[in-house]
mmCIF file of C-alpha atoms in Angstrom:
data_model
loop_
_atom_site.group_PDB
_atom_site.id
_atom_site.type_symbol
_atom_site.label_atom_id
_atom_site.label_comp_id
_atom_site.label_asym_id
_atom_site.label_seq_id
_atom_site.Cartn_x
_atom_site.Cartn_y
_atom_site.Cartn_z
ATOM 1 C CA MET S 1 -3.987 9.608 10.168
ATOM 2 C CA THR S 2 -4.010 6.924 7.507
ATOM 3 C CA THR S 3 -2.103 7.361 4.271
ATOM 4 C CA MET S 4 -3.608 5.694 1.227
ATOM 5 C CA VAL S 5 -2.406 5.231 -2.322
ATOM 6 C CA LEU S 6 -5.143 5.279 -4.954
ATOM 7 C CA THR S 7 -4.427 3.984 -8.440
ATOM 8 C CA VAL S 8 -7.026 5.128 -10.932
ATOM 9 C CA ILE S 9 -7.729 4.515 -14.597
ATOM 10 C CA GLY S 10 -10.654 5.326 -16.845
ATOM 11 C CA ASP S 11 -11.635 6.558 -20.268
ATOM 12 C CA ASP S 12 -10.268 10.072 -20.641
ATOM 13 C CA ARG S 13 -12.986 12.693 -20.319
ATOM 14 C CA ALA S 14 -13.655 15.985 -18.594
ATOM 15 C CA GLY S 15 -14.530 15.880 -14.912
ATOM 16 C CA LEU S 16 -12.624 12.794 -13.755
ATOM 17 C CA ILE S 17 -10.277 14.655 -11.417
ATOM 18 C CA GLU S 18 -13.137 16.759 -10.065
ATOM 19 C CA ALA S 19 -15.198 13.635 -9.333
ATOM 20 C CA LEU S 20 -12.276 11.979 -7.537
ATOM 21 C CA ALA S 21 -11.300 15.140 -5.635
ATOM 22 C CA SER S 22 -14.909 15.664 -4.499
ATOM 23 C CA VAL S 23 -15.125 12.158 -3.064
ATOM 24 C CA ILE S 24 -11.787 12.509 -1.270
ATOM 25 C CA ALA S 25 -12.702 15.891 0.214
ATOM 26 C CA GLY S 26 -16.216 14.704 1.102
ATOM 27 C CA ALA S 27 -14.745 11.915 3.233
ATOM 28 C CA GLY S 28 -12.404 14.364 4.966
ATOM 29 C CA GLY S 29 -9.378 13.239 2.993
ATOM 30 C CA ASN S 30 -6.504 15.411 1.843
ATOM 31 C CA TRP S 31 -5.066 15.053 -1.677
ATOM 32 C CA ASP S 32 -1.326 15.131 -0.883
ATOM 33 C CA GLU S 33 0.462 14.161 -4.063
ATOM 34 C CA SER S 34 -0.320 12.731 -7.475
ATOM 35 C CA HIS S 35 1.021 11.732 -10.868
ATOM 36 C CA MET S 36 -1.653 11.601 -13.549
ATOM 37 C CA ALA S 37 -1.726 11.610 -17.342
ATOM 38 C CA GLU S 38 -3.670 10.682 -20.453
ATOM 39 C CA LEU S 39 -2.110 7.573 -21.965
ATOM 40 C CA GLY S 40 -3.555 5.918 -25.053
ATOM 41 C CA GLY S 41 -7.011 7.394 -24.593
ATOM 42 C CA LYS S 42 -7.115 6.389 -20.936
ATOM 43 C CA PHE S 43 -6.642 8.671 -17.964
ATOM 44 C CA ALA S 44 -4.383 6.995 -15.418
ATOM 45 C CA GLY S 45 -2.839 8.093 -12.188
ATOM 46 C CA VAL S 46 -1.643 7.526 -8.687
ATOM 47 C CA VAL S 47 -2.841 9.700 -5.801
ATOM 48 C CA LEU S 48 -1.463 9.857 -2.262
ATOM 49 C CA VAL S 49 -4.239 10.714 0.198
ATOM 50 C CA THR S 50 -4.262 11.204 3.976
ATOM 51 C CA VAL S 51 -7.445 10.771 5.964
ATOM 52 C CA ALA S 52 -8.311 10.404 9.644
ATOM 53 C CA ALA S 53 -7.884 6.745 10.578
ATOM 54 C CA ASP S 54 -11.533 6.463 11.629
ATOM 55 C CA ARG S 55 -12.667 7.714 8.183
ATOM 56 C CA ALA S 56 -10.456 5.522 5.962
ATOM 57 C CA SER S 57 -13.172 2.915 5.396
ATOM 58 C CA GLU S 58 -15.661 5.727 4.689
ATOM 59 C CA LEU S 59 -13.358 7.051 1.955
ATOM 60 C CA THR S 60 -12.915 3.596 0.456
ATOM 61 C CA ALA S 61 -16.690 3.074 0.385
ATOM 62 C CA ALA S 62 -17.269 6.547 -1.078
ATOM 63 C CA LEU S 63 -15.006 5.703 -4.026
ATOM 64 C CA GLU S 64 -17.154 2.703 -5.063
ATOM 65 C CA PRO S 65 -19.816 4.744 -6.909
ATOM 66 C CA LEU S 66 -17.116 6.136 -9.221
ATOM 67 C CA GLU S 67 -16.429 2.547 -10.264
ATOM 68 C CA GLU S 68 -20.095 1.581 -10.415
ATOM 69 C CA ARG S 69 -20.811 4.540 -12.716
ATOM 70 C CA GLY S 70 -17.944 3.411 -14.969
ATOM 71 C CA LEU S 71 -15.921 6.578 -14.463
ATOM 72 C CA LEU S 72 -12.786 5.097 -12.914
ATOM 73 C CA ASP S 73 -11.364 1.746 -11.895
ATOM 74 C CA ILE S 74 -9.801 2.418 -8.487
ATOM 75 C CA THR S 75 -7.466 0.362 -6.338
ATOM 76 C CA VAL S 76 -6.948 1.503 -2.753
ATOM 77 C CA THR S 77 -3.819 0.491 -0.856
ATOM 78 C CA THR S 78 -2.682 1.581 2.582
ATOM 79 C CA ALA S 79 0.730 3.224 2.219
ATOM 80 C CA ASN S 80 3.797 1.918 4.002
ATOM 81 C CA ASP S 81 4.995 4.165 6.776
ATOM 82 C CA GLY S 82 8.563 2.936 6.339
ATOM 83 C CA PRO S 83 11.449 5.249 5.659
ATOM 84 C CA ALA S 84 12.003 6.705 2.224
ATOM 85 C CA LEU S 85 14.753 5.220 0.106
ATOM 86 C CA SER S 86 18.115 6.262 1.419
ATOM 87 C CA GLY S 87 21.216 6.813 -0.627
ATOM 88 C CA ARG S 88 22.632 9.253 -3.097
ATOM 89 C CA ARG S 89 20.256 10.552 -5.743
ATOM 90 C CA PHE S 90 21.114 10.906 -9.399
ATOM 91 C CA GLY S 91 19.235 12.171 -12.410
ATOM 92 C CA LEU S 92 19.164 10.266 -15.694
ATOM 93 C CA GLU S 93 18.084 11.581 -19.078
ATOM 94 C CA LEU S 94 17.959 9.364 -22.150
ATOM 95 C CA VAL S 95 17.003 10.034 -25.764
ATOM 96 C CA GLY S 96 17.352 7.910 -28.883
ATOM 97 C CA HIS S 97 15.480 6.185 -31.661
ATOM 98 C CA ASP S 98 12.659 4.122 -30.228
ATOM 99 C CA GLN S 99 13.213 0.382 -30.089
ATOM 100 C CA PRO S 100 11.904 -2.473 -27.956
ATOM 101 C CA GLY S 101 13.822 -3.186 -24.775
ATOM 102 C CA ILE S 102 15.250 0.198 -23.771
ATOM 103 C CA VAL S 103 13.481 0.318 -20.404
ATOM 104 C CA ARG S 104 14.265 -3.360 -19.771
ATOM 105 C CA GLU S 105 17.989 -2.857 -20.431
ATOM 106 C CA ILE S 106 18.311 0.293 -18.317
ATOM 107 C CA SER S 107 16.277 -1.111 -15.420
ATOM 108 C CA SER S 108 18.220 -4.378 -15.516
ATOM 109 C CA ALA S 109 21.550 -2.543 -15.362
ATOM 110 C CA MET S 110 20.374 -0.435 -12.428
ATOM 111 C CA ALA S 111 19.002 -3.470 -10.572
ATOM 112 C CA GLY S 112 22.363 -5.177 -11.075
ATOM 113 C CA LEU S 113 23.989 -2.304 -9.179
ATOM 114 C CA ASN S 114 21.179 -2.312 -6.568
ATOM 115 C CA VAL S 115 20.218 1.185 -7.750
ATOM 116 C CA SER S 116 16.535 1.948 -7.317
ATOM 117 C CA ILE S 117 14.552 3.839 -9.941
ATOM 118 C CA GLU S 118 12.517 6.146 -7.728
ATOM 119 C CA GLU S 119 10.721 7.925 -10.551
ATOM 120 C CA LEU S 120 10.525 7.294 -14.282
ATOM 121 C CA ARG S 121 8.848 9.301 -17.032
ATOM 122 C CA THR S 122 9.004 8.152 -20.629
ATOM 123 C CA GLU S 123 7.520 9.236 -23.923
ATOM 124 C CA THR S 124 7.750 8.633 -27.635
ATOM 125 C CA LYS S 125 7.364 11.288 -30.308
ATOM 126 C CA GLU S 126 8.086 11.791 -33.956
ATOM 127 C CA ALA S 127 11.719 12.717 -34.644
ATOM 128 C CA PRO S 128 11.933 16.152 -36.250
ATOM 129 C CA HIS S 129 13.772 16.224 -39.601
ATOM 130 C CA ALA S 130 15.157 12.681 -39.221
ATOM 131 C CA GLY S 131 11.985 10.658 -39.457
ATOM 132 C CA GLY S 132 11.119 7.766 -37.197
ATOM 133 C CA THR S 133 10.198 7.842 -33.545
ATOM 134 C CA LEU S 134 12.282 9.117 -30.648
ATOM 135 C CA PHE S 135 12.136 7.595 -27.182
ATOM 136 C CA SER S 136 13.004 9.752 -24.181
ATOM 137 C CA ALA S 137 13.199 8.973 -20.491
ATOM 138 C CA VAL S 138 13.843 11.026 -17.387
ATOM 139 C CA ALA S 139 14.480 9.169 -14.139
ATOM 140 C CA GLN S 140 15.486 9.761 -10.572
ATOM 141 C CA LEU S 141 17.824 7.066 -9.280
ATOM 142 C CA VAL S 142 18.786 6.249 -5.701
ATOM 143 C CA ALA S 143 22.135 4.509 -5.242
ATOM 144 C CA PRO S 144 22.974 2.745 -1.987
ATOM 145 C CA ALA S 145 26.127 3.476 -0.040
ATOM 146 C CA GLY S 146 29.149 2.090 -1.817
ATOM 147 C CA VAL S 147 27.830 2.608 -5.341
ATOM 148 C CA GLU S 148 29.548 5.581 -6.919
ATOM 149 C CA ILE S 149 28.397 7.705 -9.833
ATOM 150 C CA ASP S 150 31.364 6.450 -11.884
ATOM 151 C CA GLN S 151 30.070 2.845 -11.606
ATOM 152 C CA ILE S 152 26.629 3.923 -12.743
ATOM 153 C CA ARG S 153 28.059 6.080 -15.520
ATOM 154 C CA SER S 154 30.255 3.230 -16.793
ATOM 155 C CA GLU S 155 27.314 0.820 -16.893
ATOM 156 C CA LEU S 156 25.149 3.379 -18.696
ATOM 157 C CA GLU S 157 27.874 4.259 -21.211
ATOM 158 C CA ASP S 158 28.101 0.603 -22.215
ATOM 159 C CA LEU S 159 24.334 0.493 -22.685
ATOM 160 C CA SER S 160 24.337 3.798 -24.531
ATOM 161 C CA ASN S 161 26.652 2.315 -27.141
ATOM 162 C CA GLN S 162 24.692 -0.947 -27.414
ATOM 163 C CA LEU S 163 21.303 0.760 -27.686
ATOM 164 C CA MET S 164 22.570 3.733 -29.691
ATOM 165 C CA VAL S 165 20.962 6.253 -27.349
ATOM 166 C CA ASP S 166 22.307 9.331 -25.582
ATOM 167 C CA ILE S 167 22.334 9.059 -21.793
ATOM 168 C CA GLU S 168 23.227 11.831 -19.377
ATOM 169 C CA LEU S 169 23.717 11.214 -15.681
ATOM 170 C CA SER S 170 23.799 14.044 -13.185
ATOM 171 C CA SER S 171 24.626 14.031 -9.497
ATOM 172 C CA GLU S 172 21.740 16.407 -8.841
ATOM 173 C CA ALA S 173 18.608 14.398 -9.510
ATOM 174 C CA SER S 174 16.024 16.186 -11.600
ATOM 175 C CA THR S 175 12.893 14.653 -13.056
ATOM 176 C CA GLY S 176 12.063 17.600 -15.249
ATOM 177 C CA ALA S 177 8.800 18.195 -13.401
#
């Protein structure tokens, strides 16, 4: 079996997932996992697909008409068969007034500790009663051996004060899915 990662983006409209799923199934592929959403009028996503190794090129070719018809821009990548990230998993939840640089600051602090951000979901929405825009993020972090939750918490508390956001870190990772 070959595992493929498809990244897709197109103008949001009815039938996009059905068109993609039909092509995958028609080439004997299995839709294993996905993250998809409407963002700014576009429909974007990532799909993990497995297909018999001798049909991988057939699947790739079968996706081309979706691009030619202007439905989706699709990038096909063969997935790495390497091991999943190892280490202790933590959940992070953040909320505060929206401002440029929040993701940059958090990701920089985590990279400095060699903590990987395995999954990240963010959104902005109008703040009820207070006015302005709120930014929220939910992430799953993977810390390597030797990095303790207290180190991560300390780094995030410093950022929380600088950015004026609330950050909660939990030892049981949850992405709110």
